[in-house]
Amino acid sequence: MTWTLKHPMTSFKLIPRAVALAVTTLVALSAQAASVQVLVTDADGKPVVDTVVLIEPAIKPLLKPAAAPVVIAQENLRFAPFLTVVPAGSTLRFLNRDSYDHHVRSVPSGPLGSMPAVKSFEMRLDAAESAPAPSGRVSEYGDDKPAPARTKKTGSSQADIKVETAGPIGLGCHLHASMRGQVYVTDTPWFAKTDENGIARIDNVPEGAAQLVLWHPDQLQDQPAQPVQVSAEALKATGKLNFVPRKRRGA
């Protein structure tokens, strides 16, 4: 809807606020965009894998969810990938690829469970029909245990969950206590996670002042935001956690 104001000399239309915001966002994004590379280290200066890296401009644009469901598999008694980062409004698809049943539930994040999950859910996923029968060692940590018998399917081996609130969601499995995973829901479209070299790359970041924000599943408190200035040229930045993450078993 628009409103027209008339004057003896001229007339013009008032654009609704939501449309004006969208136009402003498009203009800002089309002006200049750059690639940002961030190296994240721990308190000892060593590269850190699986750190969420966010670029937050002063004015946040309209956020688009992932175009398709983002898959988190349960495979070989692990959540794969361990860390998943998605924009708010996206759909997570949990998929059991193992030959035995699994369970998925949201749990608090952090080493002390100090960060409650921003989304609560709990469900059981049947064994995958096409998965090979288990044999021998089935524990993530190498314990020799008898392979569980294949169970008869009574439901589905996949389930979708929509996440709309920004923040962390820990993942667990009632049936296999060693299974741990992590989801981070972001309210900025410019995000990434670090690789094994501690590097995260974010493309198409708009030019201007912004905040570099880090988040790690093991942190006990928020990491201080770091101001950055994004220009048309590629930017290389460094971020340092204020602690040393514990080594993840099975990593």
C-alpha positions as YAML, in Angstrom:
chain: A
units: angstrom
residues:
- id: 1
  name: MET
  ca: [0.00, 0.00, 0.00]
- id: 2
  name: THR
  ca: [1.19, 3.59, -0.70]
- id: 3
  name: TRP
  ca: [-0.18, 6.98, 0.22]
- id: 4
  name: THR
  ca: [-0.14, 9.98, -2.15]
- id: 5
  name: LEU
  ca: [0.22, 13.56, -0.87]
- id: 6
  name: LYS
  ca: [-0.85, 16.27, -3.30]
- id: 7
  name: HIS
  ca: [0.37, 19.83, -3.39]
- id: 8
  name: PRO
  ca: [-0.58, 22.57, -5.86]
- id: 9
  name: MET
  ca: [2.88, 22.32, -7.41]
- id: 10
  name: THR
  ca: [3.67, 18.61, -7.09]
- id: 11
  name: SER
  ca: [2.68, 15.25, -5.66]
- id: 12
  name: PHE
  ca: [4.64, 12.32, -4.24]
- id: 13
  name: LYS
  ca: [4.07, 8.95, -2.65]
- id: 14
  name: LEU
  ca: [4.93, 7.83, 0.84]
- id: 15
  name: ILE
  ca: [6.49, 4.35, 0.80]
- id: 16
  name: PRO
  ca: [5.68, 2.02, 3.72]
- id: 17
  name: ARG
  ca: [8.49, 1.62, 6.23]
- id: 18
  name: ALA
  ca: [9.13, -2.06, 5.40]
- id: 19
  name: VAL
  ca: [9.51, -1.27, 1.69]
- id: 20
  name: ALA
  ca: [11.77, 1.68, 2.44]
- id: 21
  name: LEU
  ca: [13.97, -0.54, 4.62]
- id: 22
  name: ALA
  ca: [14.23, -3.12, 1.85]
- id: 23
  name: VAL
  ca: [15.19, -0.44, -0.68]
- id: 24
  name: THR
  ca: [17.81, 0.96, 1.69]
- id: 25
  name: THR
  ca: [19.23, -2.52, 2.21]
- id: 26
  name: LEU
  ca: [19.46, -3.20, -1.53]
- id: 27
  name: VAL
  ca: [21.22, 0.10, -2.13]
- id: 28
  name: ALA
  ca: [23.71, -0.59, 0.67]
- id: 29
  name: LEU
  ca: [24.45, -4.11, -0.58]
- id: 30
  name: SER
  ca: [24.87, -3.05, -4.19]
- id: 31
  name: ALA
  ca: [27.23, -0.17, -3.39]
- id: 32
  name: GLN
  ca: [30.36, -2.09, -2.39]
- id: 33
  name: ALA
  ca: [31.02, -5.57, -1.13]
- id: 34
  name: ALA
  ca: [34.19, -7.30, -0.01]
- id: 35
  name: SER
  ca: [35.57, -10.59, 1.19]
- id: 36
  name: VAL
  ca: [36.61, -10.91, 4.83]
- id: 37
  name: GLN
  ca: [39.04, -13.55, 6.06]
- id: 38
  name: VAL
  ca: [39.36, -14.09, 9.80]
- id: 39
  name: LEU
  ca: [42.01, -16.10, 11.64]
- id: 40
  name: VAL
  ca: [40.81, -17.22, 15.06]
- id: 41
  name: THR
  ca: [43.26, -18.32, 17.75]
- id: 42
  name: ASP
  ca: [42.88, -19.38, 21.37]
- id: 43
  name: ALA
  ca: [44.39, -17.65, 24.39]
- id: 44
  name: ASP
  ca: [47.69, -19.42, 23.64]
- id: 45
  name: GLY
  ca: [47.76, -18.21, 20.06]
- id: 46
  name: LYS
  ca: [46.90, -21.56, 18.44]
- id: 47
  name: PRO
  ca: [44.33, -21.81, 15.60]
- id: 48
  name: VAL
  ca: [40.87, -22.93, 16.68]
- id: 49
  name: VAL
  ca: [38.50, -25.04, 14.59]
- id: 50
  name: ASP
  ca: [34.69, -24.77, 14.79]
- id: 51
  name: THR
  ca: [34.42, -21.17, 15.95]
- id: 52
  name: VAL
  ca: [31.43, -19.18, 14.75]
- id: 53
  name: VAL
  ca: [32.47, -15.91, 13.08]
- id: 54
  name: LEU
  ca: [29.88, -13.17, 12.56]
- id: 55
  name: ILE
  ca: [30.15, -9.80, 10.80]
- id: 56
  name: GLU
  ca: [27.52, -7.38, 12.12]
- id: 57
  name: PRO
  ca: [27.17, -4.04, 10.28]
- id: 58
  name: ALA
  ca: [25.61, -1.05, 12.01]
- id: 59
  name: ILE
  ca: [22.42, -1.53, 10.00]
- id: 60
  name: LYS
  ca: [21.27, -5.12, 9.66]
- id: 61
  name: PRO
  ca: [19.51, -6.04, 6.42]
- id: 62
  name: LEU
  ca: [16.46, -8.21, 6.04]
- id: 63
  name: LEU
  ca: [17.55, -11.76, 6.83]
- id: 64
  name: LYS
  ca: [16.87, -14.61, 4.43]
- id: 65
  name: PRO
  ca: [16.71, -18.18, 5.78]
- id: 66
  name: ALA
  ca: [18.54, -21.00, 4.05]
- id: 67
  name: ALA
  ca: [16.85, -21.81, 0.73]
- id: 68
  name: ALA
  ca: [16.67, -25.53, 1.52]
- id: 69
  name: PRO
  ca: [16.75, -27.62, 4.72]
- id: 70
  name: VAL
  ca: [20.23, -27.80, 6.22]
- id: 71
  name: VAL
  ca: [21.15, -31.43, 6.85]
- id: 72
  name: ILE
  ca: [22.69, -32.64, 10.10]
- id: 73
  name: ALA
  ca: [23.41, -36.36, 9.83]
- id: 74
  name: GLN
  ca: [23.79, -38.94, 12.56]
- id: 75
  name: GLU
  ca: [26.52, -41.12, 11.18]
- id: 76
  name: ASN
  ca: [29.03, -43.43, 12.88]
- id: 77
  name: LEU
  ca: [27.68, -42.32, 16.26]
- id: 78
  name: ARG
  ca: [28.40, -38.67, 15.57]
- id: 79
  name: PHE
  ca: [26.55, -35.57, 14.53]
- id: 80
  name: ALA
  ca: [27.97, -34.57, 11.16]
- id: 81
  name: PRO
  ca: [28.95, -31.85, 10.96]
- id: 82
  name: PHE
  ca: [29.70, -31.25, 14.62]
- id: 83
  name: LEU
  ca: [28.92, -27.53, 14.25]
- id: 84
  name: THR
  ca: [26.21, -26.11, 11.99]
- id: 85
  name: VAL
  ca: [25.61, -22.38, 11.52]
- id: 86
  name: VAL
  ca: [22.35, -21.18, 9.94]
- id: 87
  name: PRO
  ca: [20.46, -17.88, 9.60]
- id: 88
  name: ALA
  ca: [17.32, -17.50, 11.68]
- id: 89
  name: GLY
  ca: [14.21, -18.85, 9.99]
- id: 90
  name: SER
  ca: [16.04, -21.81, 8.47]
- id: 91
  name: THR
  ca: [14.99, -25.45, 8.68]
- id: 92
  name: LEU
  ca: [17.28, -28.12, 10.10]
- id: 93
  name: ARG
  ca: [16.90, -31.63, 8.73]
- id: 94
  name: PHE
  ca: [18.12, -34.36, 11.08]
- id: 95
  name: LEU
  ca: [18.92, -37.52, 9.17]
- id: 96
  name: ASN
  ca: [19.85, -40.88, 10.72]
- id: 97
  name: ARG
  ca: [22.27, -42.71, 8.43]
- id: 98
  name: ASP
  ca: [23.24, -45.36, 10.96]
- id: 99
  name: SER
  ca: [21.82, -48.87, 11.02]
- id: 100
  name: TYR
  ca: [20.41, -48.44, 14.52]
- id: 101
  name: ASP
  ca: [17.97, -46.01, 16.08]
- id: 102
  name: HIS
  ca: [19.03, -42.61, 17.34]
- id: 103
  name: HIS
  ca: [17.48, -39.89, 19.43]
- id: 104
  name: VAL
  ca: [17.84, -36.12, 18.97]
- id: 105
  name: ARG
  ca: [17.25, -33.54, 21.66]
- id: 106
  name: SER
  ca: [18.23, -29.94, 22.27]
- id: 107
  name: VAL
  ca: [20.50, -29.39, 25.27]
- id: 108
  name: PRO
  ca: [22.27, -26.40, 26.84]
- id: 109
  name: SER
  ca: [25.62, -25.31, 25.39]
- id: 110
  name: GLY
  ca: [28.88, -24.59, 27.15]
- id: 111
  name: PRO
  ca: [31.09, -26.83, 29.30]
- id: 112
  name: LEU
  ca: [28.84, -26.22, 32.31]
- id: 113
  name: GLY
  ca: [25.56, -26.12, 30.40]
- id: 114
  name: SER
  ca: [25.34, -22.41, 31.14]
- id: 115
  name: MET
  ca: [23.77, -21.40, 27.81]
- id: 116
  name: PRO
  ca: [20.19, -22.66, 27.40]
- id: 117
  name: ALA
  ca: [19.13, -23.77, 23.94]
- id: 118
  name: VAL
  ca: [17.14, -21.16, 22.01]
- id: 119
  name: LYS
  ca: [14.89, -23.92, 20.64]
- id: 120
  name: SER
  ca: [13.56, -26.95, 22.50]
- id: 121
  name: PHE
  ca: [12.87, -30.23, 20.71]
- id: 122
  name: GLU
  ca: [13.14, -33.95, 21.28]
- id: 123
  name: MET
  ca: [12.53, -36.84, 18.89]
- id: 124
  name: ARG
  ca: [13.55, -40.36, 17.98]
- id: 125
  name: LEU
  ca: [14.84, -41.30, 14.53]
- id: 126
  name: ASP
  ca: [14.59, -44.84, 13.22]
- id: 127
  name: ALA
  ca: [17.54, -46.68, 11.75]
- id: 128
  name: ALA
  ca: [18.25, -46.03, 8.10]
- id: 129
  name: GLU
  ca: [16.90, -48.84, 5.96]
- id: 130
  name: SER
  ca: [19.78, -48.63, 3.48]
- id: 131
  name: ALA
  ca: [22.58, -48.51, 6.09]
- id: 132
  name: PRO
  ca: [24.87, -51.56, 6.37]
- id: 133
  name: ALA
  ca: [24.38, -53.77, 9.41]
- id: 134
  name: PRO
  ca: [26.67, -52.76, 12.31]
- id: 135
  name: SER
  ca: [29.51, -55.01, 13.36]
- id: 136
  name: GLY
  ca: [32.26, -54.94, 15.97]
- id: 137
  name: ARG
  ca: [33.23, -51.60, 17.44]
- id: 138
  name: VAL
  ca: [30.36, -49.18, 17.55]
- id: 139
  name: SER
  ca: [31.51, -46.67, 20.15]
- id: 140
  name: GLU
  ca: [32.75, -43.27, 19.06]
- id: 141
  name: TYR
  ca: [35.67, -43.69, 21.42]
- id: 142
  name: GLY
  ca: [36.75, -47.18, 20.43]
- id: 143
  name: ASP
  ca: [35.10, -49.24, 23.18]
- id: 144
  name: ASP
  ca: [34.53, -52.82, 22.07]
- id: 145
  name: LYS
  ca: [30.82, -53.42, 22.41]
- id: 146
  name: PRO
  ca: [28.47, -55.88, 20.72]
- id: 147
  name: ALA
  ca: [26.80, -54.39, 17.69]
- id: 148
  name: PRO
  ca: [23.14, -53.64, 18.42]
- id: 149
  name: ALA
  ca: [20.55, -55.58, 16.48]
- id: 150
  name: ARG
  ca: [18.86, -53.78, 13.63]
- id: 151
  name: THR
  ca: [15.50, -52.52, 14.84]
- id: 152
  name: LYS
  ca: [12.26, -52.68, 12.94]
- id: 153
  name: LYS
  ca: [11.31, -49.30, 11.52]
- id: 154
  name: THR
  ca: [8.13, -47.85, 12.95]
- id: 155
  name: GLY
  ca: [8.58, -44.19, 12.07]
- id: 156
  name: SER
  ca: [10.98, -42.05, 10.06]
- id: 157
  name: SER
  ca: [14.75, -41.75, 9.87]
- id: 158
  name: GLN
  ca: [14.55, -37.98, 9.34]
- id: 159
  name: ALA
  ca: [12.83, -34.98, 10.91]
- id: 160
  name: ASP
  ca: [12.72, -31.24, 10.20]
- id: 161
  name: ILE
  ca: [12.94, -28.48, 12.81]
- id: 162
  name: LYS
  ca: [12.57, -24.77, 12.06]
- id: 163
  name: VAL
  ca: [14.79, -22.43, 14.11]
- id: 164
  name: GLU
  ca: [13.76, -18.79, 14.39]
- id: 165
  name: THR
  ca: [15.63, -17.34, 17.38]
- id: 166
  name: ALA
  ca: [19.31, -16.39, 17.25]
- id: 167
  name: GLY
  ca: [21.63, -18.22, 19.64]
- id: 168
  name: PRO
  ca: [23.09, -21.65, 20.43]
- id: 169
  name: ILE
  ca: [21.43, -25.06, 20.44]
- id: 170
  name: GLY
  ca: [23.35, -28.01, 21.84]
- id: 171
  name: LEU
  ca: [22.55, -31.45, 20.43]
- id: 172
  name: GLY
  ca: [22.47, -34.75, 22.28]
- id: 173
  name: CYS
  ca: [21.21, -38.32, 21.97]
- id: 174
  name: HIS
  ca: [19.51, -40.20, 24.83]
- id: 175
  name: LEU
  ca: [20.47, -43.53, 23.31]
- id: 176
  name: HIS
  ca: [24.17, -42.73, 22.88]
- id: 177
  name: ALA
  ca: [25.42, -40.37, 25.58]
- id: 178
  name: SER
  ca: [28.75, -39.72, 23.85]
- id: 179
  name: MET
  ca: [27.07, -38.06, 20.87]
- id: 180
  name: ARG
  ca: [27.33, -34.28, 20.97]
- id: 181
  name: GLY
  ca: [26.71, -31.63, 18.35]
- id: 182
  name: GLN
  ca: [26.13, -27.91, 18.11]
- id: 183
  name: VAL
  ca: [23.93, -25.51, 16.15]
- id: 184
  name: TYR
  ca: [24.31, -21.74, 16.13]
- id: 185
  name: VAL
  ca: [21.45, -19.65, 14.76]
- id: 186
  name: THR
  ca: [22.53, -16.21, 13.58]
- id: 187
  name: ASP
  ca: [20.64, -12.98, 12.91]
- id: 188
  name: THR
  ca: [23.22, -11.68, 10.42]
- id: 189
  name: PRO
  ca: [23.65, -13.01, 6.86]
- id: 190
  name: TRP
  ca: [27.44, -12.68, 7.06]
- id: 191
  name: PHE
  ca: [28.69, -15.69, 8.97]
- id: 192
  name: ALA
  ca: [31.06, -18.64, 8.72]
- id: 193
  name: LYS
  ca: [32.83, -21.18, 10.90]
- id: 194
  name: THR
  ca: [36.56, -21.73, 11.15]
- id: 195
  name: ASP
  ca: [38.27, -24.67, 9.48]
- id: 196
  name: GLU
  ca: [41.06, -26.82, 10.93]
- id: 197
  name: ASN
  ca: [43.48, -23.94, 10.31]
- id: 198
  name: GLY
  ca: [41.36, -21.49, 12.28]
- id: 199
  name: ILE
  ca: [40.32, -19.65, 9.10]
- id: 200
  name: ALA
  ca: [36.83, -18.40, 8.26]
- id: 201
  name: ARG
  ca: [35.94, -16.66, 4.99]
- id: 202
  name: ILE
  ca: [32.88, -14.48, 4.50]
- id: 203
  name: ASP
  ca: [32.02, -13.04, 1.08]
- id: 204
  name: ASN
  ca: [29.88, -10.11, -0.08]
- id: 205
  name: VAL
  ca: [30.22, -8.14, 3.15]
- id: 206
  name: PRO
  ca: [29.00, -4.53, 2.64]
- id: 207
  name: GLU
  ca: [31.47, -1.69, 2.95]
- id: 208
  name: GLY
  ca: [31.49, 0.27, 6.19]
- id: 209
  name: ALA
  ca: [31.94, -0.06, 9.94]
- id: 210
  name: ALA
  ca: [31.01, -3.39, 11.49]
- id: 211
  name: GLN
  ca: [31.55, -5.60, 14.52]
- id: 212
  name: LEU
  ca: [33.44, -8.90, 14.40]
- id: 213
  name: VAL
  ca: [31.80, -11.34, 16.82]
- id: 214
  name: LEU
  ca: [33.12, -14.78, 17.81]
- id: 215
  name: TRP
  ca: [31.30, -17.64, 19.48]
- id: 216
  name: HIS
  ca: [32.65, -21.04, 20.52]
- id: 217
  name: PRO
  ca: [30.74, -24.01, 22.00]
- id: 218
  name: ASP
  ca: [33.14, -24.17, 24.96]
- id: 219
  name: GLN
  ca: [32.99, -20.53, 26.02]
- id: 220
  name: LEU
  ca: [31.77, -19.62, 29.50]
- id: 221
  name: GLN
  ca: [31.14, -15.97, 28.68]
- id: 222
  name: ASP
  ca: [30.63, -13.81, 25.62]
- id: 223
  name: GLN
  ca: [33.71, -12.91, 23.62]
- id: 224
  name: PRO
  ca: [34.30, -9.14, 23.29]
- id: 225
  name: ALA
  ca: [33.16, -7.77, 19.93]
- id: 226
  name: GLN
  ca: [35.92, -6.31, 17.77]
- id: 227
  name: PRO
  ca: [35.33, -3.26, 15.52]
- id: 228
  name: VAL
  ca: [36.38, -3.67, 11.88]
- id: 229
  name: GLN
  ca: [36.21, -1.40, 8.84]
- id: 230
  name: VAL
  ca: [35.18, -3.18, 5.66]
- id: 231
  name: SER
  ca: [36.25, -1.59, 2.38]
- id: 232
  name: ALA
  ca: [36.03, -2.59, -1.26]
- id: 233
  name: GLU
  ca: [39.31, -4.47, -0.89]
- id: 234
  name: ALA
  ca: [39.58, -7.88, 0.75]
- id: 235
  name: LEU
  ca: [40.04, -7.65, 4.51]
- id: 236
  name: LYS
  ca: [42.15, -9.94, 6.67]
- id: 237
  name: ALA
  ca: [41.38, -9.82, 10.38]
- id: 238
  name: THR
  ca: [42.34, -11.77, 13.46]
- id: 239
  name: GLY
  ca: [40.23, -12.75, 16.43]
- id: 240
  name: LYS
  ca: [41.41, -14.21, 19.71]
- id: 241
  name: LEU
  ca: [39.36, -16.24, 22.16]
- id: 242
  name: ASN
  ca: [39.88, -15.44, 25.83]
- id: 243
  name: PHE
  ca: [40.26, -19.14, 26.73]
- id: 244
  name: VAL
  ca: [41.67, -22.42, 25.41]
- id: 245
  name: PRO
  ca: [38.94, -24.80, 24.17]
- id: 246
  name: ARG
  ca: [39.12, -28.39, 25.31]
- id: 247
  name: LYS
  ca: [40.06, -30.96, 22.70]
- id: 248
  name: ARG
  ca: [36.96, -32.64, 21.39]
- id: 249
  name: ARG
  ca: [37.03, -36.41, 21.66]
- id: 250
  name: GLY
  ca: [36.90, -38.18, 18.35]
- id: 251
  name: ALA
  ca: [37.93, -35.02, 16.46]
...
